Tab-separated table of C-alpha atoms in Angstrom:
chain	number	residue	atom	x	y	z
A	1	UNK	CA	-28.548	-20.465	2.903
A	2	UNK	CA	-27.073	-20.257	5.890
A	3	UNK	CA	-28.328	-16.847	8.346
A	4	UNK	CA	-28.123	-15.886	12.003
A	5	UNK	CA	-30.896	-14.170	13.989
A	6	UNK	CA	-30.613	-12.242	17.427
A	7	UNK	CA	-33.669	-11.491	18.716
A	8	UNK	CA	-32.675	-8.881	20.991
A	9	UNK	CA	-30.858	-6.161	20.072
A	10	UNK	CA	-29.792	-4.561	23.789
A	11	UNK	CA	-30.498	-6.364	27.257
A	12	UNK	CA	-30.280	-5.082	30.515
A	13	UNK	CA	-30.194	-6.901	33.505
A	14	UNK	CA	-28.913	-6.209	37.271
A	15	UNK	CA	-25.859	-7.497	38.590
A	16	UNK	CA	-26.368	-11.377	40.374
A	17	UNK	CA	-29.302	-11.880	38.145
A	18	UNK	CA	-29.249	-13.971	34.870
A	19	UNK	CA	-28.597	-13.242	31.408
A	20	UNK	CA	-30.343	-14.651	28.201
A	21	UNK	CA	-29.324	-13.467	25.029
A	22	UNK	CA	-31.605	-15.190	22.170
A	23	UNK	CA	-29.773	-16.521	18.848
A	24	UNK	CA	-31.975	-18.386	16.330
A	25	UNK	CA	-29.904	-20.130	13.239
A	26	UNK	CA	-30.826	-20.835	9.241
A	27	UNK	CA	-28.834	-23.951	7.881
A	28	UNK	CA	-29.217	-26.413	5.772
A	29	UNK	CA	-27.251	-28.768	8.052
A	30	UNK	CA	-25.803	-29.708	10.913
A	31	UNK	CA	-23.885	-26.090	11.989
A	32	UNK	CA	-21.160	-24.792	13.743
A	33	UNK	CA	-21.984	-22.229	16.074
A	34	UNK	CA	-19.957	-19.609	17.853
A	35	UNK	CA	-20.285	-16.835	20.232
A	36	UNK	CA	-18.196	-13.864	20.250
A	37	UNK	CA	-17.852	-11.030	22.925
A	38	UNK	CA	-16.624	-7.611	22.057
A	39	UNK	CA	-15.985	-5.253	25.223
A	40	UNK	CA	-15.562	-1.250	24.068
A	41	UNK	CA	-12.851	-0.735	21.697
A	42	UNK	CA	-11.758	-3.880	21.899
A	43	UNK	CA	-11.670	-6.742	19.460
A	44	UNK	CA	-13.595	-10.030	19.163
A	45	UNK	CA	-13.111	-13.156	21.562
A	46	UNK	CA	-14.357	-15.845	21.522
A	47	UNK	CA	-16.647	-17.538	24.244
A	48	UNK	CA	-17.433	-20.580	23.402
A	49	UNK	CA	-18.484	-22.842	20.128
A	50	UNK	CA	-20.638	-25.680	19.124
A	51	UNK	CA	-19.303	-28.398	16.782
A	52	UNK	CA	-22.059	-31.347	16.944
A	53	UNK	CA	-20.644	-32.568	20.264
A	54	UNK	CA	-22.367	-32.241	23.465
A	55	UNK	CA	-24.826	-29.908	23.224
A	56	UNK	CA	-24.952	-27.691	26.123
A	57	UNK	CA	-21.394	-26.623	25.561
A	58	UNK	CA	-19.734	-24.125	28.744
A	59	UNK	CA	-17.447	-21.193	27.441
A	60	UNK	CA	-15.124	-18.565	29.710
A	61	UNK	CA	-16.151	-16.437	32.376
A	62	UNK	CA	-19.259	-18.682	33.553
A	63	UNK	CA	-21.369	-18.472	29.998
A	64	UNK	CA	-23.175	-21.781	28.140
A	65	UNK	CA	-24.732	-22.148	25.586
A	66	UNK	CA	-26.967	-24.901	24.776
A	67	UNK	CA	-27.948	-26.033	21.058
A	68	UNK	CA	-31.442	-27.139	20.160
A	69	UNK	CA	-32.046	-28.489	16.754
A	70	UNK	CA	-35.801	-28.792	16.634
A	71	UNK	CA	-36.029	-25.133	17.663
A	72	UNK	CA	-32.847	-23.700	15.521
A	73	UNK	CA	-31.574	-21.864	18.701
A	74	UNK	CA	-28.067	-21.172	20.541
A	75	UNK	CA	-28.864	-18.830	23.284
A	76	UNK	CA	-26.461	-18.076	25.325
A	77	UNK	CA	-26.932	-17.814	28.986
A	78	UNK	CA	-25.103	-17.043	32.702
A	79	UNK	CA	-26.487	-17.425	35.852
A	80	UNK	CA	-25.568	-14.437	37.597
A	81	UNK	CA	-24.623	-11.347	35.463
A	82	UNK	CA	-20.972	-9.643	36.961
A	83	UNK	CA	-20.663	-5.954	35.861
A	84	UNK	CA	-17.720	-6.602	33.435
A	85	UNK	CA	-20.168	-9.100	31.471
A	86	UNK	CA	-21.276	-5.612	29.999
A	87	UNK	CA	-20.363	-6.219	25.864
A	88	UNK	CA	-21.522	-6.441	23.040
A	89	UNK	CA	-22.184	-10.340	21.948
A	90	UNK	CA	-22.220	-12.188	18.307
A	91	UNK	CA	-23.765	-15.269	17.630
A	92	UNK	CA	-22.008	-16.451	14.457
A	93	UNK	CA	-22.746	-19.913	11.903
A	94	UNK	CA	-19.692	-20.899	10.443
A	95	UNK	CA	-20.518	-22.215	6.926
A	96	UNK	CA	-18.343	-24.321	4.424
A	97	UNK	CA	-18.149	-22.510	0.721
A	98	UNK	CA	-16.495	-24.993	-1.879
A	99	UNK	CA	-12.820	-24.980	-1.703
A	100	UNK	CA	-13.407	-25.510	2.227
A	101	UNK	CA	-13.129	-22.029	2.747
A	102	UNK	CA	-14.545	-21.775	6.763
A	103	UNK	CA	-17.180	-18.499	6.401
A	104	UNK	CA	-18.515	-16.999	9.291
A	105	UNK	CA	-21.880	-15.205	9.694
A	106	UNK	CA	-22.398	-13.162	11.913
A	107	UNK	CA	-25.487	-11.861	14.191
A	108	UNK	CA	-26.018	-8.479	14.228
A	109	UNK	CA	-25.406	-8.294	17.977
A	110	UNK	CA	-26.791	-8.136	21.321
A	111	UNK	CA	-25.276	-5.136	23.777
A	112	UNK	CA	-25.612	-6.359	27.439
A	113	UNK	CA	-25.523	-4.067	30.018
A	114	UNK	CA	-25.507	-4.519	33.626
A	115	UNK	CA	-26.286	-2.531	36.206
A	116	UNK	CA	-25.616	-2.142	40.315
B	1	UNK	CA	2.294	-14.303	22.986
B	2	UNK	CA	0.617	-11.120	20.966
B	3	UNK	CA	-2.289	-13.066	18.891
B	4	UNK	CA	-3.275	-10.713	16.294
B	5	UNK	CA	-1.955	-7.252	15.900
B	6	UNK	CA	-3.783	-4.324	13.849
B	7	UNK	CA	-1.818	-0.521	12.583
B	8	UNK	CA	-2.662	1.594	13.145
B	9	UNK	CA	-5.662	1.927	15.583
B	10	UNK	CA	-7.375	5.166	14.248
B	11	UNK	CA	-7.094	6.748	11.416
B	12	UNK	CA	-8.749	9.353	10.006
B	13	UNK	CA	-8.517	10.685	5.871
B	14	UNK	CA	-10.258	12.883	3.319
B	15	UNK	CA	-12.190	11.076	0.320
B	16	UNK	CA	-9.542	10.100	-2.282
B	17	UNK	CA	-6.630	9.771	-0.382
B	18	UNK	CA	-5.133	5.971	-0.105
B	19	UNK	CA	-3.814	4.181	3.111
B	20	UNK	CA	-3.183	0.661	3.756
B	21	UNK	CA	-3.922	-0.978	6.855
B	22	UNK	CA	-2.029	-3.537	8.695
B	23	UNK	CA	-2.020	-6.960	10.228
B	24	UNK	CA	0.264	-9.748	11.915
B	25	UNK	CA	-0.430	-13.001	13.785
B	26	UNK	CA	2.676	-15.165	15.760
B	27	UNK	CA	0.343	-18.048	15.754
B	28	UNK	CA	1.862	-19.716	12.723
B	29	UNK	CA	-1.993	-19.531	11.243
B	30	UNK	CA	-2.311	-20.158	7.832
B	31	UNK	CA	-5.662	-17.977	7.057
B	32	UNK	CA	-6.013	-14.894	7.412
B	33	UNK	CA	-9.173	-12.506	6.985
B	34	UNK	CA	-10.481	-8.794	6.893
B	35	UNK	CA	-13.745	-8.087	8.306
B	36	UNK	CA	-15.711	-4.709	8.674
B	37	UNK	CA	-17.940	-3.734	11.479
B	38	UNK	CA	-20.985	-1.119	10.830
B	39	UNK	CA	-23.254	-0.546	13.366
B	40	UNK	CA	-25.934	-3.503	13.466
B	41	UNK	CA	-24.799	-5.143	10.958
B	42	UNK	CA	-22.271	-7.275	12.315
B	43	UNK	CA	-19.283	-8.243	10.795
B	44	UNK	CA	-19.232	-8.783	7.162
B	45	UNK	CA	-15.778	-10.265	4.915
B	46	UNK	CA	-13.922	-8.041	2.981
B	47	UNK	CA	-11.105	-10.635	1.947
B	48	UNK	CA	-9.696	-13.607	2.991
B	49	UNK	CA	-6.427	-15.685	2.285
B	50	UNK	CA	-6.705	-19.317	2.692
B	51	UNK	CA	-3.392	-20.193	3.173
B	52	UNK	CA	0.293	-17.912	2.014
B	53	UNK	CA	-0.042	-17.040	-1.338
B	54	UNK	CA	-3.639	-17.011	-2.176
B	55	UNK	CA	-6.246	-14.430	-1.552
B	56	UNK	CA	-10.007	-14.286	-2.100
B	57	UNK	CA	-13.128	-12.247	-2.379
B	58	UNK	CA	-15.448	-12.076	0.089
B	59	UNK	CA	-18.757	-10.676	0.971
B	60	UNK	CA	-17.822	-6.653	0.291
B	61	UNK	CA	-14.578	-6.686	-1.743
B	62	UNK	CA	-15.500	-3.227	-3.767
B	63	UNK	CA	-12.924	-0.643	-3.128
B	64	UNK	CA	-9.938	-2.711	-0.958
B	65	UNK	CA	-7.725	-4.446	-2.269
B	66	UNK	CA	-5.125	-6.438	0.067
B	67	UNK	CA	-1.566	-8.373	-0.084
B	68	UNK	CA	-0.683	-11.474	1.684
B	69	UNK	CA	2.970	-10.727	2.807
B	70	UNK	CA	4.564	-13.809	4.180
B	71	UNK	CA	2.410	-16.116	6.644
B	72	UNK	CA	2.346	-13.322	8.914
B	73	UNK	CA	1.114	-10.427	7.159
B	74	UNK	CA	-2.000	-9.430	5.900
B	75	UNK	CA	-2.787	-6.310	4.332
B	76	UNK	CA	-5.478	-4.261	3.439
B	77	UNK	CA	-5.297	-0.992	1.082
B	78	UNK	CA	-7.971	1.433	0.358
B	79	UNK	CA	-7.072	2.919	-3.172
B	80	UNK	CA	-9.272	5.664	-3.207
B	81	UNK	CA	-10.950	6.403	-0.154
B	82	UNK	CA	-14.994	7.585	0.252
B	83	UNK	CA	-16.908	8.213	2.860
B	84	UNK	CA	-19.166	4.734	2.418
B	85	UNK	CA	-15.761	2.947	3.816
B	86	UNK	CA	-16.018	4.526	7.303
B	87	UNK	CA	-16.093	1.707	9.525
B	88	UNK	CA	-14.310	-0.554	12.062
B	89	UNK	CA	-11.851	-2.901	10.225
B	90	UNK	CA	-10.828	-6.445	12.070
B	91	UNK	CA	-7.922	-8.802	11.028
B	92	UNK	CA	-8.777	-12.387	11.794
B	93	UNK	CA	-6.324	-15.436	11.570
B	94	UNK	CA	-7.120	-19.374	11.937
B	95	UNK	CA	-5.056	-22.349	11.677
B	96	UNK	CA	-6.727	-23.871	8.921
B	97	UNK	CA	-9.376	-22.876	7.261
B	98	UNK	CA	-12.160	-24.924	9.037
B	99	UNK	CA	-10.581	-23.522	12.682
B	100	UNK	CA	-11.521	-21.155	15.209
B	101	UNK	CA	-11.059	-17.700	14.194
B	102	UNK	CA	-9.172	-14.776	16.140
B	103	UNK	CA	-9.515	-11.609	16.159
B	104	UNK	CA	-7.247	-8.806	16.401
B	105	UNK	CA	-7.989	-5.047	18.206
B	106	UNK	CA	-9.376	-3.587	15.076
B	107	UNK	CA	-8.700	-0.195	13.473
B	108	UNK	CA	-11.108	2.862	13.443
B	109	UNK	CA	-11.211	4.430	10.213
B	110	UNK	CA	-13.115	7.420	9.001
B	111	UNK	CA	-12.988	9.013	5.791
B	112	UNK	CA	-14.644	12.477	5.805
């Protein structure tokens, strides 16, 4: 069965540094990965997504992510934090049900924050 | 464009009482899907509609029960409120059912 892990539940880091934000996967082959961003009362977008292409895949506002099979990660990374980065992120597995219904799983998220 | 569009944003009701939440997407998607946020849990599926027409169960169907319109429109209803279905409710729409999801503003619901 598919299942998504976030290691870290919040993360702070100061503004120009970097940001790491850990996301280990469970499938039982070859995934589809996503990560979401959720400011404060706001709803989900999307950063970027894995679909067995390249992987080291670049998303919006600066983030990658980079996908590593032997160790089941997608962590998701920028090199120099900005204070609006401050969000809550979701690293999410889409799975395929039968029918072809497109599932997502979701992480139970990482809140960033950023300070001066 | 607008994307994804959630009624109302909060919304707040005593335990029994019914109320049916709403979503549209211009995007000419074909799915459509309700989600639920509780805190660290993620987002889990409620229901989900493949394409106009058809509707599914998903992970935590108990107590909703929804209505796909038209292509646009996706519903959700709450019957009989309790206090177990305060939570954050998100409307999601794809092209197909293998696409990228979006996600609308969500609506804050508490039942007291």
């Amino acid at each position: 069965a598919q299942s998504v892990t976030q290691l870290d539940s919040h993360v702070s880091v100061s503004e120009g540094t970097p940001v790491l934000l850990r996301c280990n996967y469970s499938s039982s082959y070859s995934p589809s990965l996503f990560w979401y961003v959720q400011h404060p009362n706001k709803g989900l977008q999307l950063l970027l997504k894995y679909t067995s292409a390249a992987t080291l895949v670049k998303g919006i506002n600066g983030f990658e992510a980079e996908f590593k099979k032997s160790e089941t990660s997608f962590h998701l990374t920028k090199p120099s934090a900005h204070m609006s980065d401050a969000a809550e992120y979701f690293c999410v597995v889409r799975t395929l049900i039968m029918g072809g219904y497109n599932k997502l799983i979701f992480g139970a998220g990482t809140r960033l924050a950023v300070h001066p | 464009n607008a994307g994804v569009t959630q009624t109302p944003k909060f919304q707040v009701l005593k335990t029994g009482q019914s109320m049916t939440l709403q979503c549209a997407q211009d995007m000419n998607h074909n799915s459509m899907y309700w989600y639920r946020q509780d805190p660290g849990m993620g987002l889990r599926l409620i229901y989900y509609s493949a394409s106009e027409g058809t509707t599914d169960k998903g992970e935590v169907p108990n107590g909703y029960n929804v209505s796909r319109l038209n292509k646009r429109e996706f519903s959700l209803r709450l019957e009989s409120a309790a206090p177990s279905q305060t939570s954050v409710y998100f409307c999601a729409s794809s092209e197909a059912s293998l696409d990228t999801q979006y996600f609308g503003p969500g609506t804050r619901l508490t039942v007291l």
